[in-house]
Amino acid sequence: MKKVLFLLLSFVSLYTAQAQIVNPVKWTSKVEKISDTEFNLVMEAKIEDDWHVYSQFTPENGPLPAEFKFKDAKGNYELIGKVKESPYKKQYNDIFEVDEYYFEKKATFTQKIKVTNPKITTIKASIDYQVCKEVCINQDNTFTFQLPKITVAETVVTPEVTDTVSADTTPIATQESTPTKTATPIKSKEEEKRGLWTIFILAFLGGFAALLTPCVFPMIPMTVSFFTKQSKNKAEGKRNAILYGLSIIIIYVILGSLVTAIFGSDALNALSTNVWFNLIFFFLLIFFAASFLGAFEIVLPNSWANKVDRQADRGGFIGILFMALALAIVSFSCTGPIIGTLLVEAASKGGLAPIVGMVGFSLALALPFMLFAMFPGWMNSLPKSGGWLNTVKVSLGFLELALAFKFLSKADLVTQSHLLPREIFLAIWIAVFGAWALYLFGKITLPHDSQLSHISVGRLFMALLVTSFTFYLIPGLWGAPLKVLSGFPPPLYYSESPEGVGGSSAVVDTGEKLPDNAKKISHGLITFLDYEAGMAYAKKVNKPVLLDFTGHGCENCRKMEDYVWSDKEVLNILKNDLVLISLYVDEKKELPENEKYVSKQTGKEIETVGNKWSDFQITRYQTNTQPQYLILDLEGNTISDGSTSYDPDVEKYKAWLLDGIAKFK
């Protein structure tokens, strides 16, 4: 279904790259004076509609982040802090399985400096960045900042003209203006609203799960009985029940507000990719899971409950409020782990998410108390308390245990330590969900379980569901994409065996090991990372070349590989009838000193492997978009109908490949 939806959306925005240089970003630069020795170097980008530029803070393994370089700083000036950005947008990318931070329409970057050499008059800086729409372009831009002349009596800088430049020119401009504020991630209103609704629904389900635990469920009839006996009439009973429910909501909303106030609306959001943050919550969720599974109980001091209980006798709204607080304290051993998990997830979203999360949780918790107190007759329909409540609690423990490894996985991905590759993560999940299934079938018993003579139909259905999910996970060990779980396990490439368990590293149809400058990529394809090496191999095996201009951070390149190259017939053609050469234009590996040069086409310094392939693409094919695919003969001449770019039409792509192969023959 996901693939069909992707194809439908892609047809709407179908795009075929033409042989032309695309330049959707225009740059301006200026200098802002702070004091006689301190200045702000400001770089402003004007971005064409529908294009977006990625922030320098975009997480690893995602799109290419912006990168700044300031030249000849030693002895001339000092950088004060890092480059600050104007507010950017944040959105989860299910292709890269990370959040991506990007700018639309405009972006401002500011670097504060302190001049240490009074003779310096100019400062040079550059930015490498990626700009994307249906295709991605890796660009760089050089800035030359002209520092104003300083005199002893001078206090302000005379405004000068700001020149608008393209990405291929050198902007020189100065102008006094207000310093740029520190970057803060923002979301579009629609995106933020969607995220808050997701948090609310998840929290509501969490509240409902907490309701079905042995610490909370038995308190429903006790509370209803209290309101029924203490109220003088039905109207007062209903009013007190509503106040009680509102009191529960108020208590948990205050908790969410405290989290937001203490940590700040975006502080935990910024920590969401922090290694220590994720490790702490990994151990915290393991602790919660152990509690739910019966190792121990998390309880607040009894003195707290006794003091609150005495205050509940005061009557009126204050008394009812303390009754609700007593519920929160007494039930903490069951609700605490759920609240903790929800707050971690909600707070990592930033903004109002912790408050919205607690509204959802408390609403689910409060509604049954309110409704059964208002309509006591419904009590007869409630199931009796018993061992099934502990089953719910233990089931939540298994879920907590599985979720804990998501935090550990994120820490591992950030450090690229490969301690928890995809296979190990999936093996752990298979073990956890398999044990949960055995527990539900009654084959495993835990400390607080009652003796089980049979299992209920509901428990059987739940056991079958968990078992099915466990079986679904198993093919992931052999390279299955597991798209239902997109974003939870590590990505496919983060594996001990990217081809899946038992995958072979031999070159298809030759029996040889991988040639020099070649590597295996998705779907078992062999690609060459060097143009000359790939062409030499093509001559050796007498096959045409599929030249692929791509990038590590190119989202649409990955989409083409995932949804078009994965087609059985297309994959067969790529493996057997062509030699694939993939040139990564964002590869940061530095060229040897004797291979560095200045581009005759753009005048830019070519210092990295990515620079080299980008300049090669621009010089030979007069375009700078990725992905771009060309079919070449053994002399490097283009055959087939020119080049093609991002186009999810599998049949069209296959026909284009077959046409090129036929012309080669």
CSV table of N, CA, C and O in Angstrom, one decimal, residues 293 394-395 397-403 405 420 422-440 443-444 446 466-467 469-475 477 482 485:
chain,number,residue,atom,x,y,z
A,293,LEU,N,7.2,-6.5,34.7
A,293,LEU,CA,7.3,-7.9,34.6
A,293,LEU,C,7.3,-8.6,36.0
A,293,LEU,O,7.2,-9.9,36.0
A,394,VAL,N,1.9,-7.2,32.6
A,394,VAL,CA,3.1,-7.9,32.1
A,394,VAL,C,3.3,-7.6,30.6
A,394,VAL,O,4.4,-7.4,30.1
A,395,SER,N,2.2,-7.6,29.9
A,395,SER,CA,2.2,-7.3,28.4
A,395,SER,C,2.8,-5.9,28.2
A,395,SER,O,3.6,-5.7,27.3
A,397,GLY,N,4.9,-4.6,30.1
A,397,GLY,CA,6.4,-4.8,30.4
A,397,GLY,C,7.1,-5.2,29.2
A,397,GLY,O,8.3,-4.8,28.9
A,398,PHE,N,6.6,-6.2,28.4
A,398,PHE,CA,7.2,-6.6,27.2
A,398,PHE,C,7.4,-5.5,26.2
A,398,PHE,O,8.4,-5.4,25.5
A,399,LEU,N,6.3,-4.7,26.1
A,399,LEU,CA,6.3,-3.5,25.1
A,399,LEU,C,7.4,-2.5,25.6
A,399,LEU,O,8.2,-2.0,24.7
A,400,GLU,N,7.5,-2.2,26.9
A,400,GLU,CA,8.5,-1.3,27.4
A,400,GLU,C,9.9,-1.9,27.0
A,400,GLU,O,10.8,-1.1,26.7
A,401,LEU,N,10.1,-3.2,27.2
A,401,LEU,CA,11.4,-3.8,26.9
A,401,LEU,C,11.8,-3.6,25.5
A,401,LEU,O,12.9,-3.3,25.1
A,402,ALA,N,10.8,-3.8,24.6
A,402,ALA,CA,11.1,-3.7,23.1
A,402,ALA,C,11.4,-2.2,22.8
A,402,ALA,O,12.4,-2.0,22.0
A,403,LEU,N,10.7,-1.3,23.3
A,403,LEU,CA,10.9,0.1,23.0
A,403,LEU,C,12.2,0.6,23.6
A,403,LEU,O,12.8,1.5,23.0
A,405,PHE,N,15.1,-0.7,23.4
A,405,PHE,CA,16.1,-0.9,22.4
A,405,PHE,C,16.1,0.0,21.3
A,405,PHE,O,17.1,0.2,20.5
A,420,LEU,N,25.0,-2.4,17.7
A,420,LEU,CA,23.6,-2.9,17.6
A,420,LEU,C,23.1,-2.8,16.1
A,420,LEU,O,22.2,-2.0,15.8
A,422,ARG,N,21.4,-4.0,12.5
A,422,ARG,CA,20.0,-4.4,12.3
A,422,ARG,C,19.7,-5.8,12.7
A,422,ARG,O,18.7,-6.1,13.3
A,423,GLU,N,20.6,-6.7,12.4
A,423,GLU,CA,20.4,-8.2,12.7
A,423,GLU,C,20.2,-8.4,14.2
A,423,GLU,O,19.3,-9.1,14.7
A,424,ILE,N,21.1,-7.7,15.0
A,424,ILE,CA,21.1,-7.9,16.4
A,424,ILE,C,19.8,-7.3,17.0
A,424,ILE,O,19.1,-7.9,17.9
A,425,PHE,N,19.4,-6.1,16.5
A,425,PHE,CA,18.2,-5.4,17.0
A,425,PHE,C,17.0,-6.3,16.7
A,425,PHE,O,16.2,-6.5,17.6
A,426,LEU,N,16.9,-6.9,15.5
A,426,LEU,CA,15.8,-7.7,15.1
A,426,LEU,C,15.8,-9.0,15.9
A,426,LEU,O,14.7,-9.5,16.3
A,427,ALA,N,17.0,-9.6,16.2
A,427,ALA,CA,17.1,-10.8,17.0
A,427,ALA,C,16.5,-10.5,18.4
A,427,ALA,O,15.8,-11.4,19.0
A,428,ILE,N,16.8,-9.4,19.0
A,428,ILE,CA,16.3,-9.0,20.3
A,428,ILE,C,14.8,-8.9,20.3
A,428,ILE,O,14.1,-9.4,21.2
A,429,TRP,N,14.3,-8.2,19.3
A,429,TRP,CA,12.9,-8.0,19.2
A,429,TRP,C,12.1,-9.3,19.0
A,429,TRP,O,11.1,-9.6,19.5
A,430,ILE,N,12.7,-10.2,18.1
A,430,ILE,CA,12.1,-11.5,17.9
A,430,ILE,C,12.1,-12.3,19.3
A,430,ILE,O,11.1,-12.9,19.6
A,431,ALA,N,13.1,-12.2,20.1
A,431,ALA,CA,13.2,-12.9,21.4
A,431,ALA,C,12.1,-12.3,22.3
A,431,ALA,O,11.4,-13.0,23.0
A,432,VAL,N,12.0,-10.9,22.3
A,432,VAL,CA,11.1,-10.3,23.2
A,432,VAL,C,9.6,-10.6,22.9
A,432,VAL,O,8.8,-11.0,23.7
A,433,PHE,N,9.3,-10.5,21.6
A,433,PHE,CA,7.9,-10.7,21.2
A,433,PHE,C,7.6,-12.2,21.2
A,433,PHE,O,6.5,-12.6,21.5
A,434,GLY,N,8.6,-13.0,20.9
A,434,GLY,CA,8.4,-14.5,21.0
A,434,GLY,C,8.1,-14.9,22.5
A,434,GLY,O,7.2,-15.7,22.7
A,435,ALA,N,8.9,-14.3,23.4
A,435,ALA,CA,8.6,-14.6,24.9
A,435,ALA,C,7.3,-14.1,25.3
A,435,ALA,O,6.6,-14.8,26.1
A,436,TRP,N,6.9,-13.0,24.8
A,436,TRP,CA,5.5,-12.4,25.1
A,436,TRP,C,4.4,-13.4,24.6
A,436,TRP,O,3.5,-13.7,25.3
A,437,ALA,N,4.6,-13.9,23.3
A,437,ALA,CA,3.6,-14.9,22.8
A,437,ALA,C,3.6,-16.1,23.7
A,437,ALA,O,2.5,-16.6,24.0
A,438,LEU,N,4.7,-16.6,24.1
A,438,LEU,CA,4.7,-17.8,24.9
A,438,LEU,C,4.0,-17.5,26.3
A,438,LEU,O,3.3,-18.4,26.8
A,439,TYR,N,4.2,-16.3,26.8
A,439,TYR,CA,3.6,-15.9,28.0
A,439,TYR,C,2.1,-15.9,27.9
A,439,TYR,O,1.3,-16.4,28.7
A,440,LEU,N,1.6,-15.3,26.8
A,440,LEU,CA,0.2,-15.3,26.5
A,440,LEU,C,-0.4,-16.7,26.3
A,440,LEU,O,-1.6,-16.9,26.7
A,443,LYS,N,2.8,-20.6,28.5
A,443,LYS,CA,3.9,-21.4,28.6
A,443,LYS,C,5.0,-20.8,29.5
A,443,LYS,O,6.0,-21.5,29.9
A,444,ILE,N,4.9,-19.5,29.8
A,444,ILE,CA,5.8,-18.9,30.7
A,444,ILE,C,5.0,-18.2,31.8
A,444,ILE,O,4.0,-17.6,31.5
A,446,LEU,N,5.2,-15.7,35.4
A,446,LEU,CA,6.0,-14.6,36.1
A,446,LEU,C,5.6,-14.5,37.5
A,446,LEU,O,4.5,-15.0,37.9
A,466,VAL,N,0.4,-11.5,18.5
A,466,VAL,CA,1.9,-11.3,18.8
A,466,VAL,C,2.7,-12.3,18.1
A,466,VAL,O,3.8,-12.0,17.6
A,467,THR,N,2.2,-13.6,18.0
A,467,THR,CA,3.0,-14.6,17.3
A,467,THR,C,3.1,-14.2,15.8
A,467,THR,O,4.2,-14.4,15.3
A,469,PHE,N,3.2,-11.3,14.5
A,469,PHE,CA,4.2,-10.2,14.4
A,469,PHE,C,5.6,-10.7,14.6
A,469,PHE,O,6.5,-10.3,13.8
A,470,THR,N,5.8,-11.7,15.5
A,470,THR,CA,7.1,-12.3,15.6
A,470,THR,C,7.6,-13.0,14.4
A,470,THR,O,8.7,-12.8,13.9
A,471,PHE,N,6.7,-13.7,13.7
A,471,PHE,CA,7.0,-14.4,12.4
A,471,PHE,C,7.3,-13.3,11.4
A,471,PHE,O,8.2,-13.6,10.5
A,472,TYR,N,6.6,-12.2,11.4
A,472,TYR,CA,6.8,-11.1,10.4
A,472,TYR,C,8.2,-10.6,10.5
A,472,TYR,O,8.9,-10.2,9.5
A,473,LEU,N,8.8,-10.5,11.8
A,473,LEU,CA,10.1,-10.0,12.0
A,473,LEU,C,11.2,-10.9,11.5
A,473,LEU,O,12.3,-10.4,11.0
A,474,ILE,N,11.0,-12.2,11.5
A,474,ILE,CA,12.1,-13.1,11.2
A,474,ILE,C,12.7,-12.9,9.8
A,474,ILE,O,13.9,-12.9,9.7
A,475,PRO,N,11.9,-12.7,8.7
A,475,PRO,CA,12.6,-12.5,7.4
A,475,PRO,C,13.5,-11.3,7.4
A,475,PRO,O,14.3,-11.2,6.5
A,477,LEU,N,15.9,-10.7,9.2
A,477,LEU,CA,17.3,-11.2,9.3
A,477,LEU,C,17.9,-11.6,8.0
A,477,LEU,O,19.1,-11.6,7.9
A,482,LEU,N,10.8,-5.0,5.9
A,482,LEU,CA,9.9,-4.7,7.1
A,482,LEU,C,9.4,-3.3,7.1
A,482,LEU,O,9.6,-2.6,8.1
A,485,LEU,N,7.5,-1.5,9.9
A,485,LEU,CA,8.3,-1.0,11.1
A,485,LEU,C,9.3,0.2,10.7
A,485,LEU,O,10.2,0.4,11.4
